[in-house]
Coordinates of C-alpha atoms in Angstrom, one line a residue:
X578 CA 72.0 118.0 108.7
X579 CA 68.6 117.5 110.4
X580 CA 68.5 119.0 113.8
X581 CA 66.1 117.9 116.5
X582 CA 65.9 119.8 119.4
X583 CA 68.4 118.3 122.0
X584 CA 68.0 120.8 125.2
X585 CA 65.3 119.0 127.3
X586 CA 68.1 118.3 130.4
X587 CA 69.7 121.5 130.8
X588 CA 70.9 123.2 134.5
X589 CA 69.6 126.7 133.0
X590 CA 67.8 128.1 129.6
X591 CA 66.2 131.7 129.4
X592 CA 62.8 131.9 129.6
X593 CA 60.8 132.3 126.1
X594 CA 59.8 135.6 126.3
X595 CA 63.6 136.6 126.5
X596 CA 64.2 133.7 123.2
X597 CA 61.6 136.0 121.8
X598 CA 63.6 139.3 122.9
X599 CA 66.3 138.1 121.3
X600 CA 64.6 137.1 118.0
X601 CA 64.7 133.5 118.5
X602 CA 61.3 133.0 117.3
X603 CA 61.4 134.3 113.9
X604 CA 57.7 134.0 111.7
X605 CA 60.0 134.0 108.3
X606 CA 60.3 130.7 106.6
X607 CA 63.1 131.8 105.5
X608 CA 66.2 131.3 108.6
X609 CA 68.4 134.1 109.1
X610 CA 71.4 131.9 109.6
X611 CA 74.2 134.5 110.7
X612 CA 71.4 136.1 112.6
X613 CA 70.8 133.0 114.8
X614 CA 74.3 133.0 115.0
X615 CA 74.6 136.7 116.9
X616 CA 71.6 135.5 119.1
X617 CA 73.3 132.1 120.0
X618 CA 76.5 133.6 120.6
X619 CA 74.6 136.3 122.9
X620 CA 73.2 133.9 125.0
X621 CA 76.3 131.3 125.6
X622 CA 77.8 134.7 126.2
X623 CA 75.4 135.3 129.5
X624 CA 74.9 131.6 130.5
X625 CA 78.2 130.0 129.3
X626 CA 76.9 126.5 130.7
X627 CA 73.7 126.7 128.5
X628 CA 73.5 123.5 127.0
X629 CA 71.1 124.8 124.7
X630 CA 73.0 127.6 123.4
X631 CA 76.0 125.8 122.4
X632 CA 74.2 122.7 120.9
X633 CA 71.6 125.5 118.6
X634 CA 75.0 127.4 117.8
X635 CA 76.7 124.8 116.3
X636 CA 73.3 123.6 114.3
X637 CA 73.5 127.2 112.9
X638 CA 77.2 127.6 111.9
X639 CA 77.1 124.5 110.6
X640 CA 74.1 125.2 108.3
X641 CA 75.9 128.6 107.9
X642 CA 78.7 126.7 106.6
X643 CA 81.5 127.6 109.3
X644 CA 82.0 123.7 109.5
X645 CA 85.5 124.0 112.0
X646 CA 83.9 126.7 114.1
X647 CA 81.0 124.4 114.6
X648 CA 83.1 121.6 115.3
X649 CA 84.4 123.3 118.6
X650 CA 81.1 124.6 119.6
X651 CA 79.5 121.1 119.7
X652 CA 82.0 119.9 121.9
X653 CA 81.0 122.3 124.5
X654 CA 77.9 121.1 124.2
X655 CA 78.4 117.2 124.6
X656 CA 81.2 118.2 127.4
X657 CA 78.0 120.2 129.2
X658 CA 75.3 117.2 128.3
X659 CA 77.0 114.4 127.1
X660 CA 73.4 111.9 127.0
X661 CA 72.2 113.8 124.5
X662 CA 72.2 111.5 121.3
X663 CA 70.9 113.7 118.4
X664 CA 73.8 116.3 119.4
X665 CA 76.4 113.2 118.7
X666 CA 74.2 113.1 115.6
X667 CA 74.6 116.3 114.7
X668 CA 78.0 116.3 115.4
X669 CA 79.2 113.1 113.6
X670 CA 77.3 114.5 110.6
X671 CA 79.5 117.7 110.5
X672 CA 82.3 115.6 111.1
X673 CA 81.6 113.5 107.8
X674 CA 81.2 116.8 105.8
X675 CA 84.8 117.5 107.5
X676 CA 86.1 114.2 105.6
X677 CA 86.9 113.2 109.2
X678 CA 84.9 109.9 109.2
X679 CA 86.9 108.0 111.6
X680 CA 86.0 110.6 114.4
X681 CA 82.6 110.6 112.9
X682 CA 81.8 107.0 113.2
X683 CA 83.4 107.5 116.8
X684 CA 80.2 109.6 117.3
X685 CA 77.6 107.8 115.6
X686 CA 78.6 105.3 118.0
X687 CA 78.1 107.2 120.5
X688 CA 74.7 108.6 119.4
X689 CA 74.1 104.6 119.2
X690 CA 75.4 103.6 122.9
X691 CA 72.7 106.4 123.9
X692 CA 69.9 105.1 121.7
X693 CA 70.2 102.1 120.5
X694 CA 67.3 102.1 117.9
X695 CA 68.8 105.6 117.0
X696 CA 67.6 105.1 113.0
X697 CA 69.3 108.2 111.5
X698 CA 72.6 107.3 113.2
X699 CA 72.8 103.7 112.2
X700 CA 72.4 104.9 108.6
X701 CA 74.9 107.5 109.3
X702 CA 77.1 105.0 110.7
X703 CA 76.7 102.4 107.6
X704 CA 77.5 105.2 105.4
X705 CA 80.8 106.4 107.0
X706 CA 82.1 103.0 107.5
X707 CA 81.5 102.5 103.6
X708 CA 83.3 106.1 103.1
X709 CA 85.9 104.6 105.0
X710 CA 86.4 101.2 102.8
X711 CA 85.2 99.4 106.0
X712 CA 83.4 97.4 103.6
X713 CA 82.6 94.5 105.8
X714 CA 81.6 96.1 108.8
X715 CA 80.0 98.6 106.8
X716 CA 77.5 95.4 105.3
X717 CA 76.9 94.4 109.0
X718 CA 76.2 98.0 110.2
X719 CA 73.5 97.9 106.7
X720 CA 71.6 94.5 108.5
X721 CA 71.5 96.3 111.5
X722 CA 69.9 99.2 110.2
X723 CA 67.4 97.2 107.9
X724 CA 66.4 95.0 111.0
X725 CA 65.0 98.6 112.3
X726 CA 60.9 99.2 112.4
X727 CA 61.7 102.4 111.1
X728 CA 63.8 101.0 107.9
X729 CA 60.4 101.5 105.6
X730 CA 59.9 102.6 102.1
X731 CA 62.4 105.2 100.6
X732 CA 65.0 105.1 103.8
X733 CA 65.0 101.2 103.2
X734 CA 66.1 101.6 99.6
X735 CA 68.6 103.6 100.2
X736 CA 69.7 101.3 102.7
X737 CA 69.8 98.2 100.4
X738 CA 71.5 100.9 97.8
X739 CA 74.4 101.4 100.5
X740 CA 74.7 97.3 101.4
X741 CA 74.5 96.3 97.4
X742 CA 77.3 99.0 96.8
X743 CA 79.8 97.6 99.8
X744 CA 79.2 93.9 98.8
X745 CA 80.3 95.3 95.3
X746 CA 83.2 96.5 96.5
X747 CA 83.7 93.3 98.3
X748 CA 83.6 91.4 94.7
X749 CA 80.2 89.5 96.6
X750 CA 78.3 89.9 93.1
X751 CA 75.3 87.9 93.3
X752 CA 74.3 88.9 96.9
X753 CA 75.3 92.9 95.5
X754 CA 72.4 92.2 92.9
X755 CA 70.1 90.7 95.2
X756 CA 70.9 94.1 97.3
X757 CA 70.0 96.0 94.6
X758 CA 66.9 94.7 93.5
X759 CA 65.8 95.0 96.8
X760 CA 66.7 98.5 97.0
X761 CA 64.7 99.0 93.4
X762 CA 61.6 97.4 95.1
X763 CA 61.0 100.5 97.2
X764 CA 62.9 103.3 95.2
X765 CA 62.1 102.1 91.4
X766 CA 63.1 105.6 90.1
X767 CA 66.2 105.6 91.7
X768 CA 68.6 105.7 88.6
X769 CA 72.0 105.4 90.4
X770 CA 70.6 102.3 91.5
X771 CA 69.9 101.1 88.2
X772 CA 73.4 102.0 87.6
X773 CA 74.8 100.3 90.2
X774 CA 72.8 97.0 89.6
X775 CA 73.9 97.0 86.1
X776 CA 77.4 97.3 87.3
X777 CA 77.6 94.3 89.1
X778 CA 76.1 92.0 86.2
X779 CA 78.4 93.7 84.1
X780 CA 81.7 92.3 86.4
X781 CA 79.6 89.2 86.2
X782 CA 79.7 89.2 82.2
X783 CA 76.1 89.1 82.1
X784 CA 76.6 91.8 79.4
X785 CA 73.0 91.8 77.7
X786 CA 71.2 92.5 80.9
X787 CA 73.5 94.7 82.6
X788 CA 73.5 97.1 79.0
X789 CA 69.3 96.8 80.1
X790 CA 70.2 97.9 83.6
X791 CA 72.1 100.7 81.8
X792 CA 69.6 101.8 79.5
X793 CA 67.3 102.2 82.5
X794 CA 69.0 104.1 84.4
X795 CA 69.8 106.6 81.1
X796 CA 66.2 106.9 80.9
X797 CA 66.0 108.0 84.2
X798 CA 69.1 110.6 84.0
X799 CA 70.3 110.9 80.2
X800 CA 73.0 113.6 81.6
X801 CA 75.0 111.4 83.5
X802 CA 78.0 110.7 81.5
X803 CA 79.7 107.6 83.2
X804 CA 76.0 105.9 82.3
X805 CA 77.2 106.5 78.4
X806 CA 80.6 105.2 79.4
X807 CA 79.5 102.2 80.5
X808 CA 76.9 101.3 77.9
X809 CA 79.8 102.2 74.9
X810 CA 81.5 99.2 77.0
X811 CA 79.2 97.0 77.2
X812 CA 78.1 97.4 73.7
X813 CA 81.6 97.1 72.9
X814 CA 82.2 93.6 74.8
X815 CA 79.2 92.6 72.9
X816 CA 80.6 93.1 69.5
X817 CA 78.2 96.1 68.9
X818 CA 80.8 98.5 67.9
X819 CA 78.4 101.2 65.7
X820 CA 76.3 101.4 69.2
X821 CA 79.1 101.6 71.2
X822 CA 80.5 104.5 69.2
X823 CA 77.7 106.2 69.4
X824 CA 77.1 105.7 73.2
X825 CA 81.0 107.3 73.6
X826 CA 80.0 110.1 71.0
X827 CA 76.8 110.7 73.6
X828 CA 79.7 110.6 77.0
X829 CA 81.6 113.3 74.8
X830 CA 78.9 115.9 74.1
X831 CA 78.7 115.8 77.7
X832 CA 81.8 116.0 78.9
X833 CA 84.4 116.7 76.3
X834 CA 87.5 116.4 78.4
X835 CA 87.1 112.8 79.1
X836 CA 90.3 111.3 78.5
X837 CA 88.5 108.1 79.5
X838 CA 85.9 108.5 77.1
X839 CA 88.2 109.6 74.4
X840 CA 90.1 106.1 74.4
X841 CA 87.4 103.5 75.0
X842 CA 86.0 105.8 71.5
X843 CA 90.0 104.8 70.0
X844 CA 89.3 101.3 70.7
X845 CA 86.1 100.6 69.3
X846 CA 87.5 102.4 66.0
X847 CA 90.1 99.6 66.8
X848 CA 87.5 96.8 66.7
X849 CA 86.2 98.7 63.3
X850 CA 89.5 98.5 61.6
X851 CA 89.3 102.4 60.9
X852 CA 92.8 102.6 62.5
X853 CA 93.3 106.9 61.3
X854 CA 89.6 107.4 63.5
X855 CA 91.0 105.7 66.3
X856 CA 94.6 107.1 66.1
X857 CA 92.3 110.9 66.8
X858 CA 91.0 109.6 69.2
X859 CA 93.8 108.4 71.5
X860 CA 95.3 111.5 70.3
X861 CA 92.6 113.8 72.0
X862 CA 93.1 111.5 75.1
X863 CA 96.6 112.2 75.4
X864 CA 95.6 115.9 75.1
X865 CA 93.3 115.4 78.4
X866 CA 95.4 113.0 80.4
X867 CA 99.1 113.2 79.2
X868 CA 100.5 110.8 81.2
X869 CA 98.2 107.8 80.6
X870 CA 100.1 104.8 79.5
X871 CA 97.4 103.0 77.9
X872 CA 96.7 105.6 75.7
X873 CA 100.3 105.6 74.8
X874 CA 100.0 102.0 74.0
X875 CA 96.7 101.9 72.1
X876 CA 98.1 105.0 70.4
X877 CA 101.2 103.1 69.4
X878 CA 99.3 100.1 68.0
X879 CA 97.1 102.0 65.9
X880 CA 100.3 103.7 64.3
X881 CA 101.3 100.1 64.0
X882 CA 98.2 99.5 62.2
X883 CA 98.6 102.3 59.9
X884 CA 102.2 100.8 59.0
X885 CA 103.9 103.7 60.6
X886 CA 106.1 101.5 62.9
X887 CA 108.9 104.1 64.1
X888 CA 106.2 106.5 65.3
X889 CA 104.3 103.5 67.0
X890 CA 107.7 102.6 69.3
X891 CA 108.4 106.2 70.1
X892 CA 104.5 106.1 71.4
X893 CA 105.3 102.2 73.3
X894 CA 108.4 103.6 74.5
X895 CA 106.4 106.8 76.1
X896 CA 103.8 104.3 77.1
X897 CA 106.9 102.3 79.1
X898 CA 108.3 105.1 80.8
X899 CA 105.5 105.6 82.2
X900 CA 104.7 102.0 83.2
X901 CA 107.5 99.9 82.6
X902 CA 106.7 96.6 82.8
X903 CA 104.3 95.9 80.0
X904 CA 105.1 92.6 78.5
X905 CA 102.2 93.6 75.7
X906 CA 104.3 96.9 74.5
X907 CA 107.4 94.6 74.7
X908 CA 105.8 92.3 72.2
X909 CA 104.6 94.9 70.0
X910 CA 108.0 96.9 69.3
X911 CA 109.6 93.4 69.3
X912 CA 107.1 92.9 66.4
X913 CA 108.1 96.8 64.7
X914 CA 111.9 95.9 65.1
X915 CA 111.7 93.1 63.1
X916 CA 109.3 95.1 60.5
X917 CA 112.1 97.6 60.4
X918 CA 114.9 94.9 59.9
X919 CA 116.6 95.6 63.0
X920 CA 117.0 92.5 64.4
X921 CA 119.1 92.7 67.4
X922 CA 116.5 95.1 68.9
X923 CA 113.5 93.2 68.1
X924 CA 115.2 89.8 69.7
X925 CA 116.1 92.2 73.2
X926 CA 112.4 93.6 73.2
X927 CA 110.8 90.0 73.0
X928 CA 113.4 88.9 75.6
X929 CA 111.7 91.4 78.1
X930 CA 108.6 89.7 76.8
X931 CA 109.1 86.5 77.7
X932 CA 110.7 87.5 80.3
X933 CA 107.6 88.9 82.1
X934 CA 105.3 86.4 80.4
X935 CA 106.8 83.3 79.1
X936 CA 103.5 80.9 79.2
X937 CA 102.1 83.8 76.3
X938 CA 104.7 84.9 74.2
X939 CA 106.6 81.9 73.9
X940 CA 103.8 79.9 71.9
X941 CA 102.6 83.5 70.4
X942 CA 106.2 84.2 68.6
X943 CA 106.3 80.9 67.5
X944 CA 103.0 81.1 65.5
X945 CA 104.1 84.8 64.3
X946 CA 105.3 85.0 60.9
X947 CA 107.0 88.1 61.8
X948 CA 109.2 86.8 64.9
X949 CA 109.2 83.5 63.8
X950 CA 112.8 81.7 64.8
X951 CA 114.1 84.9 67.1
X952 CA 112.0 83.3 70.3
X953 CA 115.2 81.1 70.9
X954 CA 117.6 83.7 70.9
X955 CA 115.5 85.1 73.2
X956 CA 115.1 83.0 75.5

């Protein structure tokens, strides 16, 4: 939080030499915070209309980390002075630590209805709204801010960081990009921004030079494991699957727990036709994340792979209880049924199929050797 002194109209402050007195003034660099607590306290204690003391109270407890006590203390202050705009700055700040962004846009706004040009409180209002999934407004709220004199250098970037992220959540790539670059103009060593550029080419299938965005932005902050994640995908999607492994190896040094990162790993083994590998690997997804259904089905197909159809429906059938409608796992035990010569149940499971998706499974169990002729007892 970055407090400004807000207690310039006031009915009634003590004079300095009692602020010194009371240890106010301290010559450490280092604040004291619960100690400017007990002197804040004292004096809304003696003057309980002290605009002053209420408005540097809350500033302290907030810094202090007593985020609902503060909450109530800055509302005595705006109900004592409520033209103060850096106290509604203040306040709507706290109020977004709180999680409570509608009231804390409230508050920007009225910071904003106060001071108009208010630079820290547009920002602050861009970034709730965002926070809030007000993506729209939230891209309007960003021009406002950049049309400010004070939108230079570094706060700029960040700005153009927080309008390229809402457009991407808006699915408005190409202006998202734009966004981005300009954001990279003024903060070029701003990795998440590399990141986040590299994230919309990527949803635009420009695969090559989103995997460039990527590798910047690893350069910049190797630790970061969803930067790994990504670039295993990418280099997956572009048929790179001995880099892509690699890149998911990388995610799980860093974070071994990722069931995620466990299961795009399975899948490129998939692509490499090392079907036991990948089997592991959805295996030490399930350990992370139990009730993931895709892992249940990728786990099932590789079983499938491996010719060990009555393991791989036991792992579809998991993979449908948790999701049932999955024409794809369907298909697949339709396809181990009729492996296992059981007919009647490989006819009912590509009914459910075709059911769900006629226009694909139709034409695909015609051309399948293995459920050739049971499509129109399914139907």
């Amino acid at each position: 939080m970055d407090y400004v002194d807000v207690s310039a109209h006031t009915t009634w402050e003590p004079a300095r030499s009692t602020l010194y007195r009371w240890g106010v003034f301290s010559v450490s660099a280092d604040v004291d915070f619960e100690h400017k607590i007990s002197i804040y306290r004292q004096m809304s204690r003696v003057k309980p209309d002290s605009f002053q003391a209420w408005s540097h109270l809350g500033y302290y407890l907030a810094q202090a980390g007593h985020y609902r006590e503060a909450v109530g203390t800055y509302a005595r202050a705006i109900y004592i002075q409520a033209r103060a705009p850096r106290v509604w700055y203040n306040y709507a700040t706290l109020l977004e630590k709180l999680g409570w962004y509608c009231e804390a846009v409230s508050s920007y706004q009225q910071a904003l209805a106060i001071s108009p040009s208010y630079f820290k409180a547009m920002h602050g209002k861009c970034r709730t709204l965002y926070r809030l999934g007000r993506y729209q407004e939230a891209v309007a709220s960003y021009d406002e801010a950049l049309a400010n004199p004070l939108a230079q250098g570094e706060a700029a970037g960040e700005l153009w960081y927080g309008r390229g992220k809402s457009l991407l959540k808006l699915q408005q790539l190409p202006q998202a990009v734009k966004s981005f670059e300009s954001a990279l103009a003024t903060i070029p060593q701003a990795h998440k921004v590399w990141a986040s550029l590299g994230q919309a080419l990527m949803h635009q299938h420009k695969d090559a030079s989103a995997l460039k965005k990527f590798n910047k932005a690893l350069k910049l902050a190797p630790g970061i494991t969803q930067y790994w994640i990504h670039k295993g995908f990418l280099l997956r999607r572009l048929g790179r699957y001995e880099e892509a492994l690699g890149a998911f190896d990388e995610a799980i040094h860093l974070e071994p727990t990722a069931a995620k990162t466990w299961h795009h790993r399975g899948l490129t083994l998939m692509n490499m036709q090392t079907y036991p590998d990948a089997h592991d690997s959805f295996e030490q997804a399930l350990k992370y994340q139990a009730y993931d259904h895709k892992s249940w089905l990728s786990l099932g197909w590789a079983l499938e792979k491996m010719g060990d159809h009555e393991q791989a429906i036991e792992a579809y059938n998991k993979s449908l209880s948790i999701e049932p409608d999955q024409s794809f796992a369907f298909y697949r035990q339709a396809r181990c049924y009729a492996i296992l010569k059981q007919t009647h149940s490989a006819v009912e499971y590509l009914r459910r199929a075709i059911a769900l998706h006629p226009e694909t499974y139709i034409p695909r169990s015609q051309a399948d050797p293995v459920l050739r002729g049971m499509q129109t007892k399914a139907i």
